[in-house]
Every structure is written in C-alpha cells, then in structure tokens.
Tab-separated table of C-alpha atoms and ligand atoms in Angstrom:
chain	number	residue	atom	x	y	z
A	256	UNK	CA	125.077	107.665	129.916
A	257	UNK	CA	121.487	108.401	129.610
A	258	UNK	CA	119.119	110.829	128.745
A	259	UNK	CA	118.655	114.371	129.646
A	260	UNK	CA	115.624	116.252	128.852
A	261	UNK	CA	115.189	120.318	128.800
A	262	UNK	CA	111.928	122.036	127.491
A	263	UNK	CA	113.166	122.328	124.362
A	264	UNK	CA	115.944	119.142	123.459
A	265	UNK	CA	116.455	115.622	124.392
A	266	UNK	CA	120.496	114.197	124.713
A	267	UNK	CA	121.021	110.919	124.609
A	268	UNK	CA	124.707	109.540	125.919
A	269	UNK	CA	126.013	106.175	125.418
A	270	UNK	CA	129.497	105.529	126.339
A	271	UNK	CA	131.498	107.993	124.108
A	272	UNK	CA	128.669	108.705	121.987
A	273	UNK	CA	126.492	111.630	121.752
A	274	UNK	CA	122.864	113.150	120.223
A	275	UNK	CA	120.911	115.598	120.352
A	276	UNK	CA	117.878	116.179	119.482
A	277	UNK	CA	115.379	118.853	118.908
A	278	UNK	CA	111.723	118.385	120.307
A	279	UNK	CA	110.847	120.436	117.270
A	280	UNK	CA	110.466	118.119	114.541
A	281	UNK	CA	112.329	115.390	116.476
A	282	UNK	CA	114.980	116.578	114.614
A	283	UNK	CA	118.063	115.198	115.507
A	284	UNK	CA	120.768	118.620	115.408
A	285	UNK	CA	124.345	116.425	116.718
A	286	UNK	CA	125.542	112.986	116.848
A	287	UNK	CA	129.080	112.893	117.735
A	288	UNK	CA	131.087	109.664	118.109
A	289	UNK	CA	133.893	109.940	119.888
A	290	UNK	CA	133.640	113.444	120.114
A	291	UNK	CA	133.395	113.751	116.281
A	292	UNK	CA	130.285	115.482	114.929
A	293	UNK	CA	129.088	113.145	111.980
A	294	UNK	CA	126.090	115.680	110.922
A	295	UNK	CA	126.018	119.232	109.156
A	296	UNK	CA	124.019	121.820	110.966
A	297	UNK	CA	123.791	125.072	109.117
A	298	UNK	CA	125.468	128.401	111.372
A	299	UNK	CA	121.806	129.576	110.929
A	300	UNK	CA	119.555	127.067	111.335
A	301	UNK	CA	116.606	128.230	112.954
A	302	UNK	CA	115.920	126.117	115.806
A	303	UNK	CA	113.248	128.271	117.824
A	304	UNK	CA	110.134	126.423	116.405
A	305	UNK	CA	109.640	129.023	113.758
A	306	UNK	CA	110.991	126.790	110.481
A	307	UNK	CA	112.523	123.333	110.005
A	308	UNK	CA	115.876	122.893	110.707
A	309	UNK	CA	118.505	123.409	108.356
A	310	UNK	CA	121.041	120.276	109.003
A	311	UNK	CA	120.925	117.072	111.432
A	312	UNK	CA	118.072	115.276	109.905
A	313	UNK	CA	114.748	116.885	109.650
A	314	UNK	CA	111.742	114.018	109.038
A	315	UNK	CA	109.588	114.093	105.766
A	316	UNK	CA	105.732	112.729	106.168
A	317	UNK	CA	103.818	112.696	105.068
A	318	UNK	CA	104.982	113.863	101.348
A	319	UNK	CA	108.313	114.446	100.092
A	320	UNK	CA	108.488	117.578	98.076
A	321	UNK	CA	105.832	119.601	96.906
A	322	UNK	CA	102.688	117.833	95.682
A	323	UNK	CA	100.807	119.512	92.961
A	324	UNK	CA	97.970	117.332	93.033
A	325	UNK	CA	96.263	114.567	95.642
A	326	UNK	CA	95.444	114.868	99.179
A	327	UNK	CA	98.716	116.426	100.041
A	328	UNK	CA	98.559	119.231	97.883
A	329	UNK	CA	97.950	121.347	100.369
A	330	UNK	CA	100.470	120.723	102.050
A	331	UNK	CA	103.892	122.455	102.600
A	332	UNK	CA	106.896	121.011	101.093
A	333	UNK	CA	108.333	117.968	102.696
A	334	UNK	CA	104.743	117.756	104.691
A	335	UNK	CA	104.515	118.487	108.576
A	336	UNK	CA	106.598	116.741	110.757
A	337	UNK	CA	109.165	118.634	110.757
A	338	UNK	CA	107.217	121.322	111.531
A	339	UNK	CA	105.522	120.309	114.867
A	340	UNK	CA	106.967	119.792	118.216
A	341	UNK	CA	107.065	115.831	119.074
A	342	UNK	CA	105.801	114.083	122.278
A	343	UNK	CA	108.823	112.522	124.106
A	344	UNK	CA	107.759	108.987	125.025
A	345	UNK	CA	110.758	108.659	127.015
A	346	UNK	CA	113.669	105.763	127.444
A	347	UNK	CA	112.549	102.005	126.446
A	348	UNK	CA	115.898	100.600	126.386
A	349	UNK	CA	119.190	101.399	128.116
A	350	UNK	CA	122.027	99.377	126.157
A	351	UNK	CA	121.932	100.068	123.307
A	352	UNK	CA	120.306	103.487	124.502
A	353	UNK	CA	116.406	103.667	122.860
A	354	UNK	CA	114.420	106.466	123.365
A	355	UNK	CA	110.878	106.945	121.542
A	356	UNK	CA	109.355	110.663	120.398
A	357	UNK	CA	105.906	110.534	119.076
A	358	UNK	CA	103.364	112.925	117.115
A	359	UNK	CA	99.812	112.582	116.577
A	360	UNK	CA	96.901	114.305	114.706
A	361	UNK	CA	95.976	116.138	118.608
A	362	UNK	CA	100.051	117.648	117.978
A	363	UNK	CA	99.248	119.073	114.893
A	364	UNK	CA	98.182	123.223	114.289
A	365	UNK	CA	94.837	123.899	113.083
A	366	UNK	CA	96.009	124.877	109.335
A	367	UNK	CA	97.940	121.433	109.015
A	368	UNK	CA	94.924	119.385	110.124
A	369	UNK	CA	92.728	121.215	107.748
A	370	UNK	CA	95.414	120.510	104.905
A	371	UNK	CA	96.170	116.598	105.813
A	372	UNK	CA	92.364	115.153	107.952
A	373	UNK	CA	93.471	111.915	108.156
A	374	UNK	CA	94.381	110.066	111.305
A	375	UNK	CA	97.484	108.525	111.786
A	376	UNK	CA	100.396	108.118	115.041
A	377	UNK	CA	103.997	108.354	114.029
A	378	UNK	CA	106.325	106.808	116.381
A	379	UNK	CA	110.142	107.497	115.788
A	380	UNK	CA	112.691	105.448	117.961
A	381	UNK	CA	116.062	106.572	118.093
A	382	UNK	CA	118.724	103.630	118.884
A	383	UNK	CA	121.908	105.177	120.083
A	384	UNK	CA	124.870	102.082	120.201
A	385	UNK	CA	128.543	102.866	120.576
A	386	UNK	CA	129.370	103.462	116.639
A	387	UNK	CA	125.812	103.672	115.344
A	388	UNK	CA	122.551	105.924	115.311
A	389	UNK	CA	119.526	103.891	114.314
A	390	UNK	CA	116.509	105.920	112.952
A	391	UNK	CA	113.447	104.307	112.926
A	392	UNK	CA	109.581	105.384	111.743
A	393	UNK	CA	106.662	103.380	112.374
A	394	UNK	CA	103.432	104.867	110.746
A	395	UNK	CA	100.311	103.731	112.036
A	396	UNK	CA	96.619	103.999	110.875
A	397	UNK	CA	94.248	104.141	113.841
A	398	UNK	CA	91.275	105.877	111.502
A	399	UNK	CA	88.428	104.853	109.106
A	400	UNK	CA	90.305	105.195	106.376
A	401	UNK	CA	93.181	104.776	104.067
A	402	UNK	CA	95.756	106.810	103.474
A	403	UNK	CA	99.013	107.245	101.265
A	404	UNK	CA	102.273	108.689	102.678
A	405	UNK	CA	106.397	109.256	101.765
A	406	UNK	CA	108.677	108.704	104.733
A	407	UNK	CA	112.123	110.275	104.282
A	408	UNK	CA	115.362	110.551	107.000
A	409	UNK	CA	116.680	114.015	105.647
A	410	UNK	CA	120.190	113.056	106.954
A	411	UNK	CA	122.519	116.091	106.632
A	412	UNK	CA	126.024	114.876	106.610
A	413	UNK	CA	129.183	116.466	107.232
A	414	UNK	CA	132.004	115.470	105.267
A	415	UNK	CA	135.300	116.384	104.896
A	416	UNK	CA	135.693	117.624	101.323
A	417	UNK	CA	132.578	117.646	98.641
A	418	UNK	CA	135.706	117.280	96.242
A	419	UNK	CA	136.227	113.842	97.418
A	420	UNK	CA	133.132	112.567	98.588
A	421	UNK	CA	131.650	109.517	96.729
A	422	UNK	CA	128.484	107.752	97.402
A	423	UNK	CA	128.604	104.089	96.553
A	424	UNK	CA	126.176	101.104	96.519
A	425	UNK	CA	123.435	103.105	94.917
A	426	UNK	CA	123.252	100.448	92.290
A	427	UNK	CA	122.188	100.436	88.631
A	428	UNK	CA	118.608	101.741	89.238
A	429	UNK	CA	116.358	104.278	88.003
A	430	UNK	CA	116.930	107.749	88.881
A	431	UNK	CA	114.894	111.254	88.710
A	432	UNK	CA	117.093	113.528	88.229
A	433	UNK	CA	115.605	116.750	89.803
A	434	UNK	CA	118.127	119.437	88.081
A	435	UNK	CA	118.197	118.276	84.451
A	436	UNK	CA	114.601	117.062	85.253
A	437	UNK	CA	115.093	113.832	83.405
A	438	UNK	CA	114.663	110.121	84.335
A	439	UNK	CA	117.548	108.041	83.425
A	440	UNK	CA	119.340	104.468	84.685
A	441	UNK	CA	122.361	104.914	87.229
A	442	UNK	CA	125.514	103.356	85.764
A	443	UNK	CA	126.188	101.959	89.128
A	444	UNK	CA	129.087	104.389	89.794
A	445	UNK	CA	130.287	105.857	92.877
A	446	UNK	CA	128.217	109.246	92.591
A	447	UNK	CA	130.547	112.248	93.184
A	448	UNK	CA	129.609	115.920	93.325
A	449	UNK	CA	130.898	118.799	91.358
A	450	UNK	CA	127.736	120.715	90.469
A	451	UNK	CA	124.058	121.174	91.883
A	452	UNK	CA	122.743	117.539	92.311
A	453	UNK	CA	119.241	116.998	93.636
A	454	UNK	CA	118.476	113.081	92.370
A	455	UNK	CA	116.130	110.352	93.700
A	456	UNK	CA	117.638	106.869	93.057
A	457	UNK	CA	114.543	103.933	93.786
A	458	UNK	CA	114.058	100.245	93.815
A	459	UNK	CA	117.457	99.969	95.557
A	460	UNK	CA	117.347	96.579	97.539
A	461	UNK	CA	117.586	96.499	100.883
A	462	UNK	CA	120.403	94.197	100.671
A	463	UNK	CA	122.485	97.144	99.414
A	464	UNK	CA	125.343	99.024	101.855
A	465	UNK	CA	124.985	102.641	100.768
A	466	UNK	CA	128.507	104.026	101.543
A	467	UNK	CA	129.892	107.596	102.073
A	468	UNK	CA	133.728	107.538	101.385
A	469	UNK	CA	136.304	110.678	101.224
A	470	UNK	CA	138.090	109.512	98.877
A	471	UNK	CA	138.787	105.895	99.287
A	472	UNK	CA	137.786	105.600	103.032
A	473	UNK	CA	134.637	104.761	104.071
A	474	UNK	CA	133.556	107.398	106.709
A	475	UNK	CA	129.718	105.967	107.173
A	476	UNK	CA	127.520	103.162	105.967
A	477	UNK	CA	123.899	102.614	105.890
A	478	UNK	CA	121.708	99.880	106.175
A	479	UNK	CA	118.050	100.238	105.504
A	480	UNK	CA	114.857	98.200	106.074
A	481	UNK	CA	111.906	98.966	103.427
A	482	UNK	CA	113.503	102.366	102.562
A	483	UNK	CA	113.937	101.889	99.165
A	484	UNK	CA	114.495	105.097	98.228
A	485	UNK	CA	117.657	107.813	98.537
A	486	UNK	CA	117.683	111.040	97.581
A	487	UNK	CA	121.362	112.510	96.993
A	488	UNK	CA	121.231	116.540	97.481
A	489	UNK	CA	123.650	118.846	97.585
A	490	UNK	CA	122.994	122.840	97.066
A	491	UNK	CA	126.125	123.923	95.297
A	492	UNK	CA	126.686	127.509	94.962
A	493	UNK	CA	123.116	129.146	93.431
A	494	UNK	CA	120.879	127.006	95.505
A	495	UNK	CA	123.054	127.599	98.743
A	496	UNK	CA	122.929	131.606	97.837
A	497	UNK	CA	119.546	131.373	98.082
A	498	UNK	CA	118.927	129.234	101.082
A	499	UNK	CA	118.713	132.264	103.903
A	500	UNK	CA	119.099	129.888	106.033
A	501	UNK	CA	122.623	128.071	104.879
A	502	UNK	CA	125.397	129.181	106.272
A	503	UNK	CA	128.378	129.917	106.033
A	504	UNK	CA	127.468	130.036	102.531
A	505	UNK	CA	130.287	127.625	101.133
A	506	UNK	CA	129.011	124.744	103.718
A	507	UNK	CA	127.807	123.325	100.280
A	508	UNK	CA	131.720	122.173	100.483
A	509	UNK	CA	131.549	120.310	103.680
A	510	UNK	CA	128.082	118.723	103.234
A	511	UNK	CA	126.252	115.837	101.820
A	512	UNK	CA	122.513	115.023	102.316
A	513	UNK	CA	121.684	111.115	101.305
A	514	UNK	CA	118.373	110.564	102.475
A	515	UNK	CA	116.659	107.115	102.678
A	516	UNK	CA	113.005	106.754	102.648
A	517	UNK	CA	109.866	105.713	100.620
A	518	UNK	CA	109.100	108.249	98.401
A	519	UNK	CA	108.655	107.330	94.657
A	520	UNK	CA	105.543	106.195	95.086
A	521	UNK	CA	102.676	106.913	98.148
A	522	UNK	CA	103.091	103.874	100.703
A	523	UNK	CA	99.187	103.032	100.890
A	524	UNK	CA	98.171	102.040	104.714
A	525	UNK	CA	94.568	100.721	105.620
A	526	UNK	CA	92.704	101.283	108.132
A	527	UNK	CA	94.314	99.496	111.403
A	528	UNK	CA	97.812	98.738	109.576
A	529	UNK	CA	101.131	100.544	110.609
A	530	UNK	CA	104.115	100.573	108.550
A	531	UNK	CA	107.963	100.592	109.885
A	532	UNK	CA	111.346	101.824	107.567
A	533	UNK	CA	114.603	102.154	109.362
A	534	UNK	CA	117.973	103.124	108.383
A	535	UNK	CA	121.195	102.183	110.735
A	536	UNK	CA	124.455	104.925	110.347
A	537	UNK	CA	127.269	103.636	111.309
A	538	UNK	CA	130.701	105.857	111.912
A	539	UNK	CA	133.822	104.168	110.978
A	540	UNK	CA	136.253	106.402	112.584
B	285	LIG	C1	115.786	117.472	99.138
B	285	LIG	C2	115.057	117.708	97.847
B	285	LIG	O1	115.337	116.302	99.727
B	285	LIG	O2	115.519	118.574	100.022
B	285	LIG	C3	115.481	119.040	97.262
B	285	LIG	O3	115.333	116.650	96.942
B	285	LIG	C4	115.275	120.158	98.251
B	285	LIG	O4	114.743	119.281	96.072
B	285	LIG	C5	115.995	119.802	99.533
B	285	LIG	O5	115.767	121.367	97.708
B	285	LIG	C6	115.838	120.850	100.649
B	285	LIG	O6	114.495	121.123	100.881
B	285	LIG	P1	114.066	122.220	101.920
B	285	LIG	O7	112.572	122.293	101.852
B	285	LIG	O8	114.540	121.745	103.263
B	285	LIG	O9	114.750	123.500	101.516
C-alpha cells in the first residue's frame, strides 16, 4: 500500500491493486487488478523521454490531433503533455489511494512555449480504489487571457480478442468517422472491430455507461464527468505496420483504445476559470 517514487516512475498500491506511472507525460504504463494488467503497452514503447508512449494512457492537451489552423497549429499532434515530464505533487489521500502530478508553462521546452504562449496549470489526480482507476484533469487559467483547449484520456486497453470486443453505450450520436472521413449518426449498436477504425462519437451524455465486453461479458465500464467525447481507435494491420513503435505487430488483435475527453469542439476558459473532466474505469474481473 502506498506510493513509491524513483527518478523516473511513480507506483501506486492499494490492496491488490497496482499502477504505474511514468513521470514522462504522467502517463500511466500498468494498472493491474488483482494481478491482471487491464492496459496495452506496446513491446516498444519508448519510455526514455524521447517520444510519447505507445500504450497505458498518454494525455492529450491541449489539442487532439493535428490542427491545421488556430493557435494550436503549431503544435504537434495530440499537443504537449504527453511530451513533458510532470511535477509529482505527491499523496493527498490514502484510501482510496490519490496522488496528484502537475505541469505548468515553467515545465514546458522552449519550442513548445513558443508554439502554445498561453498560461495555464494542469493538475491530474489519479484515484486508485480496489476495482477502479479514476483519471481526473483539472485545467486552470491563471493568465490574462483566454484560451481554448481538447482534453483527451488516450486509454490503451488490453483485451482479450479484437474479434469479440464490443463497445456499448456509445449511443445514437453523431460520429466523425476519421477513415471513410465522413460524418454520420451512430445506430446505437455495440461497435465491434474488424477493420481500421479511427471514429469520434460526441454529445454522449454523461449519464451514459460506456462498456467494453468480450463477447457478452463486460470486462470494464466507464463513467465520465463533462467528457463528452470518445474516440474509438484501433490500428488494424496497415496503420500498425507503420507505427515503428507497435509491437509485436499483431497487438492490433489484443488492443482497444476508447478515449474520453472534450474534443469536438475547443473548451473556451477565461481568464481565472479552471475546468475539471474525469473518467472512472472500473475492472469487473
Ligand atoms: C487517436 C486518433 O486518438 O490516436 C488517431 O484518433 C491516431 O487518428 C491515434 O492515429 C494515435 O495517435 P499517435 O499520435 O499516438 O500515433
């Protein structure tokens, strides 16, 4: 029980659950419950600082994708944060176990400053309980002036079979579809996978269980607080191919990434305002 810290990684332990997490990006690499890993972490992530971790779930701000236009066009894709090494505030609660990373503007490398001036603190709490992870971003805006921002949990998960995944509780709502690059309603279906599928479904309420079953079980829900947003990604074949860091290269078949966040449109915070979405993944073993 507790938390351990090296130069490098933070491990939280709460009864018989486990995470770890990489200062780099806070990106949380493991979270085992009951000794079973939950997340996919690529065979060749990178995990020395250089490039955002393949797998666990790597954090999106301040824009999700690549923007071709507005003040983050500069950026890279999926912004900066999971690009920089994160301040670890330390433990603020012990049951469940909380512990609170942090990155700010001083954090940031020259070249990202340059590409994203405004000022802004990010504080990300992890909640660790016996069955559940709890993810939570609060974006705050200490400067002058306004600024827009996506927030998205990049949750890789690992899954049994892709062949019999389903993702349910999406909800008839509109979708981007980011392969046949077309906008369409969801049919309110349990999405399954059996090609490339990179698709943003938005306006889901928060009152909606997203569910990840193999087959008919349900392996993990989430619940979500004004993340209205998931993106449902998985590489297939090509894209995996392609993805120097994936690997093995068929890990396409034992991984799903649905992603909850804000990202459809720019969340717009004032001057003095902070912002807070957070998901809850719970394990039903
Ligand atoms: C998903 C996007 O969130 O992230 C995909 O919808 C993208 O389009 C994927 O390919 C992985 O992105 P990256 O930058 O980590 O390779």
């Amino acid at each position: 029980m507790g938390v351990k810290e090296t130069e490098s990684e933070v491990t939280l332990s709460f009864k018989e659950s486990e995470v770890r997490v990489l200062k780099f990006g806070a990106t949380v690499l493991s979270w085992k419950v009951k000794g079973q890993e939950q997340l996919w972490l690529s065979d060749k992530a990178i995990l020395d600082g250089s490039k955002a971790v393949r797998g666990g779930i790597p954090l999106v701000f301040p824009v999700f994708g690549k923007a071709t236009e507005g003040p983050c066009a500069k950026l890279p894709q999926h912004g900066f944060a999971r690009n920089h090494s994160w301040e670890l505030l330390g433990q603020v609660q012990e049951s469940p176990l909380k512990v609170q990373f942090a990155l700010s503007p001083d954090q940031l490398s020259q070249e990202a400053r340059d590409q994203w001036p405004s000022d802004f603190t990010l504080i990300y709490t992890l909640t660790l309980d016996s069955d559940s992870l709890t993810t939570e971003m609060s974006v705050e805006n200490p400067g002058q002036s306004a600024f827009g921002f996506n927030v998205l949990f990049h949750t890789y998960f690992r899954i049994p079979s892709v062949d019999s995944v389903k993702v349910n509780g999406l909800g008839k709502v509109p979708v981007h579809d980011k392969v046949s690059v077309s906008k369409y309603q969801a049919d309110g279906e349990p999405v399954t996978i059996s090609s490339e599928v990179d698709r943003v479904y938005s306006e889901i309420a928060d009152s909606n269980k997203i569910e990840i079953l193999n087959g008919d079980k349900v392996d993990v829900d989430i619940e979500r607080t004004n993340l209205p947003d998931v993106v449902v990604w998985n590489p297939w074949i090509e894209k995996a191919n392609g993805l120097g860091d994936f690997y093995p290269k068929d890990g396409y078949k034992t991984m799903i990434c649905v992603e909850t966040g804000s990202v459809s449109s720019p969340v717009n915070l004032e001057p003095g305002s902070s912002w807070v979405g957070r998901q809850v993944l719970k394990a039903h073993l």
